[in-house]
């Protein structure tokens, strides 16, 4: 090697080291990393993103689109695109029908509505076209996503419009900056410092959401406080709305039904009392003066101790419609949650929402959406779809999923939720041919009215936003599925991983495969075969199937698994709670017989003897233990696969994921051991041959306590 | 254009500025920014930092020193220094007497103790020498600080050793990750994820502290929970200790005196009960097995409702000595806080610590330090020094200051605390010639025993660490003063600003001058002329001099200002509470007469009529109003001066500071208006001629409420 090549090698080594330090990745950039391209890829990008051409006097939304394109192209090429005036070779032209010359105007634009976009490349010119500036912003992000996943800039030909109108994050963020079920640090909203101090992070939050098409955010917890509707807090919300507006994101607020009463501004909160309706009208007027594009209210009423219209013997519809009337003049909506169950109600908790809301179908005002959780209990690792889907044909139903992993290992466990969301959306409700949950949510029944999907945010002030690198993928998958509820969670996993970690083909395959396996692993080591809600009391961390002494029956895991010497599972057939009767007949029929019930939901719908013969040839008891073992093995495999990916991932993020996988392996083993020990104590059966006995006694697991667990909010 | 629109414009424009985006400064790097040098400065650095030469088989501390030097040189020059073997031209040689060749061994090293260092540059070789590897680490940081403040690398000739042994941060961080009196987000300790997940931030925390010479950290709140001493939490603390150890930082824990009783492992917490002493001995053994260099315990006992030895009719010494005996075999210490006052004690709160602790002088075990707050009340914008300093000659006293700004505007107001700390340290106790607080703390009286200084940390998980850019300076000044209690807060302000913002001479002068003025501004618009503790109840935010109805007398601001129609101020002379008698005679004499009392403490020691003639020629009433006006004017001036600094500061940080100064101007005006309105209502006097009347009525200010204020913890 010559002196010269040694010198070159040394210089190159330094050049490699310098950016490694400067660019140490901490996850803050999410999937919007825009890391440098090399070689032919960089050359192609330089060739096809030389200039940006935008309408004259660009709106804030178009400015945001241009800023993002500049950031992206500069990041990937090191060179800032020029501001161009006309569509010459190498230009990216953004325009609406009004601003685009006819030769560049794509056909069929009119079918793409207010938020859709077209990207096409012809004769060395890329056109991003939309009917509105919001569509241009989404098109700009789509172009960046396309190149970020490896598409050549001259091969991008995309046409897309959202299938749902309201694509909304629900922040369960409290006014003291704690976050209920938040595992990513405190709220990103620095309420105290607002409105005077506006954290730079709010803008990056807006960018990330806009990149997915998320167009709404409910700022505060559904367990809402009256103060959110006082003047100082409206001013704080307005400041946030100002930051989010250029990114097409509307602000919503969760409201407490009894607010005017608690603020001592009315003598009652009865929705039919004129003074109450007048108060809410006045409050809506006040909000819209500060936030002209305010989205509306999210309401948790008569649920888990929250006040509501039933306190005055009024119905959910009475309550929702009164609020809706206050918002209607301004174009606002009410999202009214169907998550209700009552302590004094002896009926199977899984049935109560349907019982309360089914009869109200058709009674809600046009600007009310009923927000229904994916399953009838509460965001478990696996549930069947909620029986209200398809059963309220005259009411727009909004799907609510939980992005934050309250029941799936917090931000520690790797569990990609795309498959969970997709499983719900693809569920056939049986109410009409092809009527999946996705189609219900898209308005197939209550046509012409509002549509939407809500995700309980997993976002906090941690540097990674979501508490771990992989949890970012759950935010991503939610946003992409809210844009297209019939999208593929596997495709979104690949998209996310390519932008977030690496596009090296084998490594990308491995990461996507890990993600796709991960949720099923969690189901297996926590709640296999349809088990549910056997987590620790309150914090929902770790196994506690033995808990039986809490005041309300449905607070106790034993309520859900009903294990005894004779068997295990919740009989929800006609011989039991008959929750099955809430489903369409075809669905109910299939799940009435354990032999035709998918094993994933077996113990959700059936109480079966321990020696019930499973298709595998094992007894139910042996199968249960085998599933727990499988879950542990799957997590071990995740860890092994991740270790092998070290050459493809930057050191810091690789290590941060690896640490969490170590914890997950340990906690999966704990889940398995504690559940096997407990169910064995109930079944009285010996462990299946060859099974590892639990590492500790049942008493050991029962005695574990977790003070100061996060997420209590 | 508002500050906010300017900020938005700046952020949107960042994509236009290639280097600006890549290097957008968010404050995370603190004063360890190592930004690129240019021209001659870069050339000089390249010439004098070509290679790093370290002892063979470097310890973790030396590796940390080398890593920091590499990071610094690479950041400033773009080039990584090579690893050298011998001291040739351009090398930086780190070594102890054992490793350095005699020709490079500086003289006088033996006087520098375990932590001191020498830096000298001779014949193109820089030597960083110390007796220990910790000293080398401090030397490396000192070299980086020297070049970071603009010293040419061939002109550095420094010799320094800490004047105090224990330089300790007290984190008031709770186990649920809230922080009492924390205004910088939640605790940086992610207790839940520990010990399995070790946040990369812990290492940067260690670096920042080591750069100042801080060598201890109390991880948890003095209002401690029993769980901190259970096995899971000891494991978490041990994981942190592992990260901090290479940086010379020992971990300490705050302990609750009744821990064994509350954990139900003893039947009493009586310090003289053998089972209690045995429990603490066992606990200490357990901790030291996990953390061999554990520092010891910090204890708040029989204070503000905390349990303590007095619950069993034992003294503070009985309690402290029992714990000290458990720690002594392992070399640990007890830091026992003197911050005590009791609801049932009618004596002036300012006197109670002296009354309780003074008689215990000489009764504490050798490994106990009594930790005394700077003043006799509680971290006010201004207090006289605590009368215990100089009054316990046979007891090592540790000074406790509050870095977090509980009473000085949270993390919103600019208030550089260096002058406050320095004012205390430089106070002459009068007990012996030249016996300042600094000299007391350095062990001038209780010679040969432990010495130390504690700062209540202002660190949280906010990106800036401290909630604002300027609050970083308070952490900095604390650390530098703990290393040298006779250091100059002005010099430290310049050092900090040069490393944090700019070395442009005029701009640096301006920033340092702003900092030096800022605390006095706060005193003026909050509590001029010796007023104190008239802040809002509980949260201590904003003015509330009118509060009078709270259960305990000393909870009420009226207790402290005693304003009535006849006058204002707390008579602490012989005609009043006689708190003055707790000071040395010379001090007591000077402050017994209002004419010889400095006006800064006038109303601390005296109750005076409203028409008392001030040296300015004004009446006391007119002077009081003038001081409030002055405070507001001073903050307005800070804002104007900062605006003029825009060309010298990166856009993001400039805007973030500017937003806070806007809030501070508004809140200073609120303080002034509310206090003037209230004191006028008491004095019944007209406003001095030419005085602006308050913007709102007194009722308006009295009605303000601040739910969800931060820092309750």
PDB file of C-alpha atoms in Angstrom, chain A residues 222-226 255-262 268-271 280 298-312 314-316 319 323 336-337 339-340:
ATOM      1  CA  UNK A 222     -60.387  11.172  28.238  1.00  0.00           C
ATOM      2  CA  UNK A 223     -60.453  11.205  32.024  1.00  0.00           C
ATOM      3  CA  UNK A 224     -60.674  14.949  31.643  1.00  0.00           C
ATOM      4  CA  UNK A 225     -60.457  17.803  34.123  1.00  0.00           C
ATOM      5  CA  UNK A 226     -62.777  20.803  34.138  1.00  0.00           C
ATOM      6  CA  UNK A 255     -64.162  17.224  28.022  1.00  0.00           C
ATOM      7  CA  UNK A 256     -65.619  16.223  31.330  1.00  0.00           C
ATOM      8  CA  UNK A 257     -69.370  16.065  31.112  1.00  0.00           C
ATOM      9  CA  UNK A 258     -69.876  17.855  34.404  1.00  0.00           C
ATOM     10  CA  UNK A 259     -67.524  20.741  33.589  1.00  0.00           C
ATOM     11  CA  UNK A 260     -69.955  23.673  33.950  1.00  0.00           C
ATOM     12  CA  UNK A 261     -71.234  22.314  37.236  1.00  0.00           C
ATOM     13  CA  UNK A 262     -67.745  21.736  38.598  1.00  0.00           C
ATOM     14  CA  UNK A 268     -76.543  21.115  37.083  1.00  0.00           C
ATOM     15  CA  UNK A 269     -74.909  19.232  34.231  1.00  0.00           C
ATOM     16  CA  UNK A 270     -78.178  17.768  32.982  1.00  0.00           C
ATOM     17  CA  UNK A 271     -77.863  17.804  29.196  1.00  0.00           C
ATOM     18  CA  UNK A 280     -71.715  24.619  26.211  1.00  0.00           C
ATOM     19  CA  UNK A 298     -63.964  13.576  22.798  1.00  0.00           C
ATOM     20  CA  UNK A 299     -66.108  12.346  25.683  1.00  0.00           C
ATOM     21  CA  UNK A 300     -65.836   9.504  28.138  1.00  0.00           C
ATOM     22  CA  UNK A 301     -69.116   9.588  30.014  1.00  0.00           C
ATOM     23  CA  UNK A 302     -70.694   7.259  32.536  1.00  0.00           C
ATOM     24  CA  UNK A 303     -67.698   4.991  32.364  1.00  0.00           C
ATOM     25  CA  UNK A 304     -65.302   4.044  35.109  1.00  0.00           C
ATOM     26  CA  UNK A 305     -66.599   6.727  37.426  1.00  0.00           C
ATOM     27  CA  UNK A 306     -66.735   9.581  34.927  1.00  0.00           C
ATOM     28  CA  UNK A 307     -69.854  11.751  35.091  1.00  0.00           C
ATOM     29  CA  UNK A 308     -72.328  11.626  32.240  1.00  0.00           C
ATOM     30  CA  UNK A 309     -75.906  12.101  31.115  1.00  0.00           C
ATOM     31  CA  UNK A 310     -77.048   8.963  32.920  1.00  0.00           C
ATOM     32  CA  UNK A 311     -76.429  10.813  36.190  1.00  0.00           C
ATOM     33  CA  UNK A 312     -79.595  12.708  35.179  1.00  0.00           C
ATOM     34  CA  UNK A 314     -80.591  10.881  30.206  1.00  0.00           C
ATOM     35  CA  UNK A 315     -79.142   8.689  27.499  1.00  0.00           C
ATOM     36  CA  UNK A 316     -75.736   8.781  25.873  1.00  0.00           C
ATOM     37  CA  UNK A 319     -75.564  13.911  26.195  1.00  0.00           C
ATOM     38  CA  UNK A 323     -72.634  18.870  22.897  1.00  0.00           C
ATOM     39  CA  UNK A 336     -68.511   9.785  22.123  1.00  0.00           C
ATOM     40  CA  UNK A 337     -66.870   6.710  23.560  1.00  0.00           C
ATOM     41  CA  UNK A 339     -66.350   2.093  26.398  1.00  0.00           C
ATOM     42  CA  UNK A 340     -68.768   1.676  29.273  1.00  0.00           C
TER      43      UNK A 340
END
